[in-house]
PDB file of C-alpha atoms in Angstrom:
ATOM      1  CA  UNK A 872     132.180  10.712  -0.317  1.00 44.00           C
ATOM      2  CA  UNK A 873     130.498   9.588  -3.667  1.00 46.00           C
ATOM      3  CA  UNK A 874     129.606   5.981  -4.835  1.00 47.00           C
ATOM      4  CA  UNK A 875     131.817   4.811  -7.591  1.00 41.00           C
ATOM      5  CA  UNK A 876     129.190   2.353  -9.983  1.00 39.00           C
ATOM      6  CA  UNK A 877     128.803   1.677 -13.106  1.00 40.00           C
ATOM      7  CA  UNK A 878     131.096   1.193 -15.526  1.00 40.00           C
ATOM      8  CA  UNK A 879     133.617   3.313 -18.138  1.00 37.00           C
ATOM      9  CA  UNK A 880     136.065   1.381 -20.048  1.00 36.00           C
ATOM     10  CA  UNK A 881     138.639   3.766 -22.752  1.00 36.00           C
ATOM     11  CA  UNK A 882     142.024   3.087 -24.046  1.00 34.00           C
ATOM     12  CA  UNK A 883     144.752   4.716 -24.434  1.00 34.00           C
ATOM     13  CA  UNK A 884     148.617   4.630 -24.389  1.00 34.00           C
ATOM     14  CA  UNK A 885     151.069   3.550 -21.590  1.00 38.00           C
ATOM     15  CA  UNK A 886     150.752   0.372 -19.252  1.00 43.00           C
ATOM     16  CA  UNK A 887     151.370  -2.820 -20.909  1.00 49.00           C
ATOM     17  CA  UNK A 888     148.596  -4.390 -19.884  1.00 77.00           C
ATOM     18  CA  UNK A 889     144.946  -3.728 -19.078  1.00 82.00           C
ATOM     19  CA  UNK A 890     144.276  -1.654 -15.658  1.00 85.00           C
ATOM     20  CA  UNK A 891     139.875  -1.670 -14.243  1.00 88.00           C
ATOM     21  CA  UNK A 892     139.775   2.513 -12.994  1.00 88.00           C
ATOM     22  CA  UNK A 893     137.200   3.993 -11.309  1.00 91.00           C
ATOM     23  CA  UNK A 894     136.098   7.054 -12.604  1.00 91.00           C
ATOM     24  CA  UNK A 895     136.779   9.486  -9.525  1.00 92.00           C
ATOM     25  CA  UNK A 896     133.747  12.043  -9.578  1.00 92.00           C
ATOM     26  CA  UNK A 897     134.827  14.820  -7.742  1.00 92.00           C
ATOM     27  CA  UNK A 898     137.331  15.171 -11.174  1.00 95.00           C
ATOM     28  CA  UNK A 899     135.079  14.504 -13.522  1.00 95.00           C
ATOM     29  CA  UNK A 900     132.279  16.764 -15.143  1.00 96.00           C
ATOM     30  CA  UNK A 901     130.677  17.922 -18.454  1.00 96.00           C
ATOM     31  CA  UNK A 902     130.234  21.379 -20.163  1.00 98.00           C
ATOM     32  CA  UNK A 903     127.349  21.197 -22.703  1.00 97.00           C
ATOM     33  CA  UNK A 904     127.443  24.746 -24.620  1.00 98.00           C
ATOM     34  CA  UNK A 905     125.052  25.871 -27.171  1.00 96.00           C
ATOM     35  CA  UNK A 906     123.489  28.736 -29.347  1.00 96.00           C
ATOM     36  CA  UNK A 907     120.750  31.073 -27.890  1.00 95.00           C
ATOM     37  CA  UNK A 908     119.566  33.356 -30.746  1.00 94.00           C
ATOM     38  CA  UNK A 909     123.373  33.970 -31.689  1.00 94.00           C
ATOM     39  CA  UNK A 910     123.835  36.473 -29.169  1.00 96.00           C
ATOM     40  CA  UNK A 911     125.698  34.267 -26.777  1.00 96.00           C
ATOM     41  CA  UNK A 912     126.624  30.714 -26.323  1.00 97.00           C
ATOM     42  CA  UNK A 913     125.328  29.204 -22.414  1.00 96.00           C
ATOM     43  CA  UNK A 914     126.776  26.239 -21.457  1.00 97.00           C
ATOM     44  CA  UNK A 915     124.968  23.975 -18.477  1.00 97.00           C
ATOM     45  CA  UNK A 916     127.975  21.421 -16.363  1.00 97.00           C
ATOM     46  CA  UNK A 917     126.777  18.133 -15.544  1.00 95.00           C
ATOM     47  CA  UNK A 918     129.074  16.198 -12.400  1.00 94.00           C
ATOM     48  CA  UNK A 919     128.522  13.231 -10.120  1.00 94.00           C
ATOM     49  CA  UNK A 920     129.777  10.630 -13.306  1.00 95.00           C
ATOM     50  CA  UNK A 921     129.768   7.029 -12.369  1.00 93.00           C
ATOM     51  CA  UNK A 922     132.285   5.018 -13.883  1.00 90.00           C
ATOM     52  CA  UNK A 923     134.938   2.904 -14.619  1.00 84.00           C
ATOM     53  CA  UNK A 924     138.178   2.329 -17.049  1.00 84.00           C
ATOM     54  CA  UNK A 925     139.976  -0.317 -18.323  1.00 84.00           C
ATOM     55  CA  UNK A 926     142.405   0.605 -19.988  1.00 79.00           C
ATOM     56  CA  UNK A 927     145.271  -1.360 -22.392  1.00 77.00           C
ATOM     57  CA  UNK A 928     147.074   0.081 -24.468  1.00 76.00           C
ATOM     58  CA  UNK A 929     148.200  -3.233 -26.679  1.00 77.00           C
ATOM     59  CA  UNK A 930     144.876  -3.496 -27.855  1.00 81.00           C
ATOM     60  CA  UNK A 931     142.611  -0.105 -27.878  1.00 79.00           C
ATOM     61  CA  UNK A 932     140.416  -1.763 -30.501  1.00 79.00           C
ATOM     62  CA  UNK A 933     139.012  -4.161 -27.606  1.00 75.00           C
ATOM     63  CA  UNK A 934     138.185  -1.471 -25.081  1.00 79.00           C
ATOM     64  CA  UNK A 935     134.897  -0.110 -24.613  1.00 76.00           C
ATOM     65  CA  UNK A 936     133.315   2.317 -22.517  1.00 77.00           C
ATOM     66  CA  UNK A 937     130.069   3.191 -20.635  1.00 84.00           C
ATOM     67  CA  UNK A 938     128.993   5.663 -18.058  1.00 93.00           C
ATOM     68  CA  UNK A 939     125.996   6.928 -16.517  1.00 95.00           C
ATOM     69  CA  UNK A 940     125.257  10.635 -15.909  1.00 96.00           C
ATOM     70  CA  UNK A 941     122.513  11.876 -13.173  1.00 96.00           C
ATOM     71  CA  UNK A 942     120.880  14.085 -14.922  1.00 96.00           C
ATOM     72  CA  UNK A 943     119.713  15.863 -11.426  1.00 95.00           C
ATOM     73  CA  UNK A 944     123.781  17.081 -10.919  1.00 94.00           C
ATOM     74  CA  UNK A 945     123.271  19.311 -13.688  1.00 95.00           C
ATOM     75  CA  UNK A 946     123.189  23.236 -13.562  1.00 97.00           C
ATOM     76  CA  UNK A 947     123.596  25.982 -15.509  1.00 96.00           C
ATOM     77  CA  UNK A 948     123.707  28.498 -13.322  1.00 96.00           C
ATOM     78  CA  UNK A 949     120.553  29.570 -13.848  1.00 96.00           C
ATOM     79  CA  UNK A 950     117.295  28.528 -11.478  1.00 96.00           C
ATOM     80  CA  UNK A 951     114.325  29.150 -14.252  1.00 95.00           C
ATOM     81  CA  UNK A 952     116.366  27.617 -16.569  1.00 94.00           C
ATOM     82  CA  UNK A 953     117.585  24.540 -14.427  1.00 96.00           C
ATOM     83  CA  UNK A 954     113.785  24.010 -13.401  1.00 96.00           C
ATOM     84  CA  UNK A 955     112.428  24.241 -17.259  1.00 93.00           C
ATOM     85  CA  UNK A 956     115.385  21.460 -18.131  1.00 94.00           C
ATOM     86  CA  UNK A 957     114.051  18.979 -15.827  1.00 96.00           C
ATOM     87  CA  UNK A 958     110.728  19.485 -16.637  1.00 95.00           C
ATOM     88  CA  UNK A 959     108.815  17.546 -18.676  1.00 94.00           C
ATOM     89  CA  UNK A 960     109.227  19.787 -21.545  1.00 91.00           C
ATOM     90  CA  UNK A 961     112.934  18.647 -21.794  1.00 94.00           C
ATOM     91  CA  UNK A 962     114.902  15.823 -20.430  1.00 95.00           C
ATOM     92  CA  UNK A 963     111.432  14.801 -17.881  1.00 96.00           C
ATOM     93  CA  UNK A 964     113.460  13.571 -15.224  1.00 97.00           C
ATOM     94  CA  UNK A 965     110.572  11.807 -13.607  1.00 97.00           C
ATOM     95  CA  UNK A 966     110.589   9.490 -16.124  1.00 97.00           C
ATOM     96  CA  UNK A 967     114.186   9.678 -17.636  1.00 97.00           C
ATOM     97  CA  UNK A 968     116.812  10.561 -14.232  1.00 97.00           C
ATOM     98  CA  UNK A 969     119.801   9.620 -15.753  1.00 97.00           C
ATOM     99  CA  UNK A 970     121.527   9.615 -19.274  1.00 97.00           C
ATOM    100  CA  UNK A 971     124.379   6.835 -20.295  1.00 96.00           C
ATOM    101  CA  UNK A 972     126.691   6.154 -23.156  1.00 92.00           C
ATOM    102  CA  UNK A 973     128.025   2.476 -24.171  1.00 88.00           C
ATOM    103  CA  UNK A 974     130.697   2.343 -26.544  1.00 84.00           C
ATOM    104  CA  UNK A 975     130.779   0.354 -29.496  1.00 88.00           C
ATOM    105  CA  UNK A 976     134.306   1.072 -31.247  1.00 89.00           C
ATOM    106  CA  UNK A 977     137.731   2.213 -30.479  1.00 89.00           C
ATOM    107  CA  UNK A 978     139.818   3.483 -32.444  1.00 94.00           C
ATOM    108  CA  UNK A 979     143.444   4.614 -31.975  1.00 93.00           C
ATOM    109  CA  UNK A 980     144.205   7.556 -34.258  1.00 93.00           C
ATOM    110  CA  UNK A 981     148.035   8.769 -32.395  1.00 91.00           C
ATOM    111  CA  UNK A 982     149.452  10.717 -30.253  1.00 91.00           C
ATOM    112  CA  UNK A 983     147.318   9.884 -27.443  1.00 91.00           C
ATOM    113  CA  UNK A 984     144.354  10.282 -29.329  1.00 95.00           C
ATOM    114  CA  UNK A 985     141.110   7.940 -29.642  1.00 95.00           C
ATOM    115  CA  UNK A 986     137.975   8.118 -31.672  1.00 96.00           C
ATOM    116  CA  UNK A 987     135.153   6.879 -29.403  1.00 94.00           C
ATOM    117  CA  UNK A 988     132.029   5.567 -30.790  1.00 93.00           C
ATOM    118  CA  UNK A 989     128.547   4.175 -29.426  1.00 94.00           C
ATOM    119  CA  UNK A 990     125.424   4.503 -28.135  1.00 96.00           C
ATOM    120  CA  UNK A 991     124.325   7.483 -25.737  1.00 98.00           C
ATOM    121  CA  UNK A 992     120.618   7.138 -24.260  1.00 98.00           C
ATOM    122  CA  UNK A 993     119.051  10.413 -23.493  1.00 97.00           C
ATOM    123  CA  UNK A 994     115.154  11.060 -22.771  1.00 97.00           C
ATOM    124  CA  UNK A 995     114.663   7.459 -23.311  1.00 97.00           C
ATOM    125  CA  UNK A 996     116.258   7.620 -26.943  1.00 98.00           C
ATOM    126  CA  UNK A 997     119.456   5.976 -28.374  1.00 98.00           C
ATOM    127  CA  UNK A 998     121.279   7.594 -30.952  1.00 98.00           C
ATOM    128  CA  UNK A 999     124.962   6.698 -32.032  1.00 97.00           C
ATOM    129  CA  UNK A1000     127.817   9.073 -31.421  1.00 97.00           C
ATOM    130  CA  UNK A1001     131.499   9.878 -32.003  1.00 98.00           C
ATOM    131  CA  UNK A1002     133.392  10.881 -29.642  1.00 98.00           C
ATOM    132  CA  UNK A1003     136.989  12.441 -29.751  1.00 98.00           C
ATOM    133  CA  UNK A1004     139.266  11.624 -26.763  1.00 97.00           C
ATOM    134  CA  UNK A1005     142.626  12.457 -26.226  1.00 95.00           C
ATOM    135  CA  UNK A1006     144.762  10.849 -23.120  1.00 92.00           C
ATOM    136  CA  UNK A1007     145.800  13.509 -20.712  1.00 94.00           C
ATOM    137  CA  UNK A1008     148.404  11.907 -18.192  1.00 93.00           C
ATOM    138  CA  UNK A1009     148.811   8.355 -16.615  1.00 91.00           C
ATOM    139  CA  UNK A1010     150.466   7.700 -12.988  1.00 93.00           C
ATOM    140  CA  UNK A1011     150.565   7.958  -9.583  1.00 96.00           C
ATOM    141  CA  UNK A1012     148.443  10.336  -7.839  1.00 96.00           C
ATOM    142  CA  UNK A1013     150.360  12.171  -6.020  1.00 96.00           C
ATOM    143  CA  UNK A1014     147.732  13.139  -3.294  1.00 94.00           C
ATOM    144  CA  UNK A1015     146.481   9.307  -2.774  1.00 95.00           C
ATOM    145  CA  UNK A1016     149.492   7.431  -4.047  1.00 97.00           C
ATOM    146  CA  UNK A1017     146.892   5.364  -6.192  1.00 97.00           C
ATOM    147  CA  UNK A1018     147.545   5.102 -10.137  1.00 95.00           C
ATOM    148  CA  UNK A1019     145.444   7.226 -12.031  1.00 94.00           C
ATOM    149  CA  UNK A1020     144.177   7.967 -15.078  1.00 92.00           C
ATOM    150  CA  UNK A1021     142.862  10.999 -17.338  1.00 94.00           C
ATOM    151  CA  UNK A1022     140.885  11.469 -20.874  1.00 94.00           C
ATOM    152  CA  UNK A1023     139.342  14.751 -22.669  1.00 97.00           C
ATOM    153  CA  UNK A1024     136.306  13.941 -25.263  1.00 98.00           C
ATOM    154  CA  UNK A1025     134.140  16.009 -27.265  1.00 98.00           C
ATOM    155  CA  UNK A1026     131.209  15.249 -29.269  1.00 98.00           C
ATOM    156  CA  UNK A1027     128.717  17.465 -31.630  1.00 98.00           C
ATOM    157  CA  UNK A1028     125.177  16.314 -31.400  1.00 97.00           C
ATOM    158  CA  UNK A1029     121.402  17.039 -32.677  1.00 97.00           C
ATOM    159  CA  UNK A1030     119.068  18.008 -28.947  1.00 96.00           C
ATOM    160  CA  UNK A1031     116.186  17.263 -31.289  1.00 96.00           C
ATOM    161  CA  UNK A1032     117.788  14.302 -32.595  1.00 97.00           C
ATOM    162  CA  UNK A1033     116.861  12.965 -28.597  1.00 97.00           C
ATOM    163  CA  UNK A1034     113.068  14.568 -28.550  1.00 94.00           C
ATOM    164  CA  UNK A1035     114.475  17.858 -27.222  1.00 94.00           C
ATOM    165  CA  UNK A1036     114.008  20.512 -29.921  1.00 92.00           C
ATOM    166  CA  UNK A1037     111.940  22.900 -27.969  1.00 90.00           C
ATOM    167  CA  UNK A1038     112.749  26.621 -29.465  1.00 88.00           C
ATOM    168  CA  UNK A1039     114.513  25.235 -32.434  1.00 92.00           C
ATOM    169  CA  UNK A1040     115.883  26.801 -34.604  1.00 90.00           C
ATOM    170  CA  UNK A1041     115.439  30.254 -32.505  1.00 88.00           C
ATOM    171  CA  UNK A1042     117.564  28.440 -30.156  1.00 93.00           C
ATOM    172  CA  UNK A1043     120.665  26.309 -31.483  1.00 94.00           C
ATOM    173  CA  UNK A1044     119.652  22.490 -32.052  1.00 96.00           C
ATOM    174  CA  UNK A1045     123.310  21.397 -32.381  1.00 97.00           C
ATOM    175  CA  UNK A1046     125.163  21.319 -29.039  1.00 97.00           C
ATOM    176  CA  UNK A1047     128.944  20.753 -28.185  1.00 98.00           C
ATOM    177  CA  UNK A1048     129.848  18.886 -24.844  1.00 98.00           C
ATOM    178  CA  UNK A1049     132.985  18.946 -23.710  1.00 98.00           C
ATOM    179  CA  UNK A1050     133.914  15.542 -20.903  1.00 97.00           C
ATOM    180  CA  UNK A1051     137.168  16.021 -18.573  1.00 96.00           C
ATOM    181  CA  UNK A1052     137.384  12.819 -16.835  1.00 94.00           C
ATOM    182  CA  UNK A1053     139.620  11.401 -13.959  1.00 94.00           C
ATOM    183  CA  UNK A1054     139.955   7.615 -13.002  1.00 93.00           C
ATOM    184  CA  UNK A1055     141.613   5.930 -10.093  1.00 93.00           C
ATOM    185  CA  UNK A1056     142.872   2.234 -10.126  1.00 92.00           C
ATOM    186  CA  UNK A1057     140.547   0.014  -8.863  1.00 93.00           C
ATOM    187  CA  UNK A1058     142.539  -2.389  -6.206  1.00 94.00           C
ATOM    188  CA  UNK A1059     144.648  -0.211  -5.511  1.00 96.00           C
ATOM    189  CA  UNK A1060     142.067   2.799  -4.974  1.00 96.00           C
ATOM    190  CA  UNK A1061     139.554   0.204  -2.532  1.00 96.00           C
ATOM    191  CA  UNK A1062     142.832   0.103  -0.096  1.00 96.00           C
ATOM    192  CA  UNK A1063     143.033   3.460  -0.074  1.00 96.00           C
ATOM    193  CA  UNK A1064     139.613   3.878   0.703  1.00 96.00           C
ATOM    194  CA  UNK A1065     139.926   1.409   3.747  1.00 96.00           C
ATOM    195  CA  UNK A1066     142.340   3.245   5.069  1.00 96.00           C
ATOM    196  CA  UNK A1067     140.239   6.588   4.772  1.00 96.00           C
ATOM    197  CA  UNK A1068     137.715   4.538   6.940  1.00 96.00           C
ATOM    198  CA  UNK A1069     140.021   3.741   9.087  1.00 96.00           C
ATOM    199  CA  UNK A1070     141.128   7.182   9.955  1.00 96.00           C
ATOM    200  CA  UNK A1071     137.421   8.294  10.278  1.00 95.00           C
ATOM    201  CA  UNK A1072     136.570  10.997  12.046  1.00 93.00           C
ATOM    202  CA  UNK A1073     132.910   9.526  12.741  1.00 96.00           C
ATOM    203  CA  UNK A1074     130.889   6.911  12.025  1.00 96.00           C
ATOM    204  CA  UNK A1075     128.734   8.365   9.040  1.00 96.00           C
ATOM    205  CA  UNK A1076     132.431   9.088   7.179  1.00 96.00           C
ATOM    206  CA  UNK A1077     133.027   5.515   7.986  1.00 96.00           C
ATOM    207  CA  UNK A1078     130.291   3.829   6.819  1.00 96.00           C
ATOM    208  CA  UNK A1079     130.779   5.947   3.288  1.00 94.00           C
ATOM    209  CA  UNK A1080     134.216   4.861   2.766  1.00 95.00           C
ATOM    210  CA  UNK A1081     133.823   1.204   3.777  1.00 96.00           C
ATOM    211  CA  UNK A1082     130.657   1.084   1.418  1.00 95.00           C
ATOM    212  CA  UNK A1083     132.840   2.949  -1.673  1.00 93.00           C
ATOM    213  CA  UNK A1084     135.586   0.690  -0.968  1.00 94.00           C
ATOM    214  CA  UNK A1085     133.104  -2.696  -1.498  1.00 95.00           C
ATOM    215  CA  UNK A1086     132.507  -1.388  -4.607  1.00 92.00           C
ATOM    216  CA  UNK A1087     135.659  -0.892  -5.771  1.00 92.00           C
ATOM    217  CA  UNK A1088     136.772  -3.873  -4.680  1.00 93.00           C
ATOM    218  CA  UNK A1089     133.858  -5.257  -6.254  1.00 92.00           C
ATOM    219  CA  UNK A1090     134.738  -4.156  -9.850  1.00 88.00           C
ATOM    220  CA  UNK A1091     138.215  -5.065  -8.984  1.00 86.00           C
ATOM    221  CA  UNK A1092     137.396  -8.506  -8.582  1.00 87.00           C
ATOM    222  CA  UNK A1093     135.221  -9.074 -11.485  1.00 84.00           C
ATOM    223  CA  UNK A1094     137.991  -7.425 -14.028  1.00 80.00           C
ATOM    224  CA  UNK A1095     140.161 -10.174 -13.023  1.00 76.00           C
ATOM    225  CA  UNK A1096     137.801 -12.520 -13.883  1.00 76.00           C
ATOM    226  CA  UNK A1097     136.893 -11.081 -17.378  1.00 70.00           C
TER     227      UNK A1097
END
């Protein structure tokens, strides 16, 4: 059971007025796909996303977003080349474990589409991008009964642009990522969560849900205060 923290807030198209998601990990994850040499085009996944979304569709220009990525969750498959990106001669996660974007403007561009824009911190750098996100479904989940959520965004972006141009140009400095993302309604999603603890099986599983569910009900609380 992950911990749902910090915060993602999008917006979109359908409830008529604003709904605080969590942004539910285990459905949520990054491909970031680039050039090497032109012979083929590698992409590394990055998972684990901590999040949440509020989300009205009345007035997208007043949402915002921001998330925070551990940098340690991602892989590309690879061992060498998993070891050589968190070295120091790329994103040095010593110093810099986790990568974040806060949003800065929202714009609603149709059918169910948003352009994204704001600031992503990577290696200890801020740079400004756009992102392009595109509502995917809104309702009940089905497997929880909790309301739910789901975007798509891509972005373009400069590695060296961040301090991490190492073999450029041999190797591609522009990189596409490529963010499916799933969010569960707060409130609504800390009951559930009780009720998982509840039905433990064991103490440990417990503990996890009853500590998720505090935080959820935590960021429940203070969106009805904002």
């Amino acid at each position: 059971m992950r911990r749902f923290l910090p915060v993602l807030l999008l917006a979109a198209a359908v409830p008529s007025q604003a709904a605080t998601y969590l942004v539910e990990s285990r459905h949520t994850q990054g491909v970031v796909r680039w050039d090497h040499l032109g012979f083929a085009f590698p992409t590394a996944q990055f998972a684990r996303v901590e999040g949440v979304l509020v989300f009205d569709p009345a007035a997208p220009a007043k949402a915002s977003v921001k998330v925070k990525i551990p940098l340690a969750a991602m892989t590309s498959g690879v061992p060498d080349l998993d070891e050589d990106l968190r070295s120091d001669s790329f994103f040095d996660l010593a110093k810099f474990p986790e990568a974040t974007f806060t949003s800065r403007t929202v714009e609603a561009r149709g059918h169910g589409g948003y352009r994204v824009g704001g600031d992503l911190v990577v290696h200890g750098v801020t740079r400004n991008v756009v992102l392009e996100a595109t509502l995917n479904k809104i309702g009940t989940n089905p497997r929880n009964g909790v309301p739910s959520i789901g975007f798509e965004a891509t972005t373009r972006l400069k590695r060296s642009d961040f301090g991490l141009g190492r073999f450029v140009p041999q190797v591609g400095d522009e990189v596409e990522i490529h963010v499916t993302l799933q969010g569960e309604e707060a409130k609504p999603f800390a009951a559930y969560l009780r009720r998982q603890a509840a039905d433990a099986a064991n103490d440990a599983d417990r503990k996890q849900y009853e500590t998720a569910a505090a935080e959820a009900e935590a960021i429940a609380a203070k969106a009805a205060t904002d």
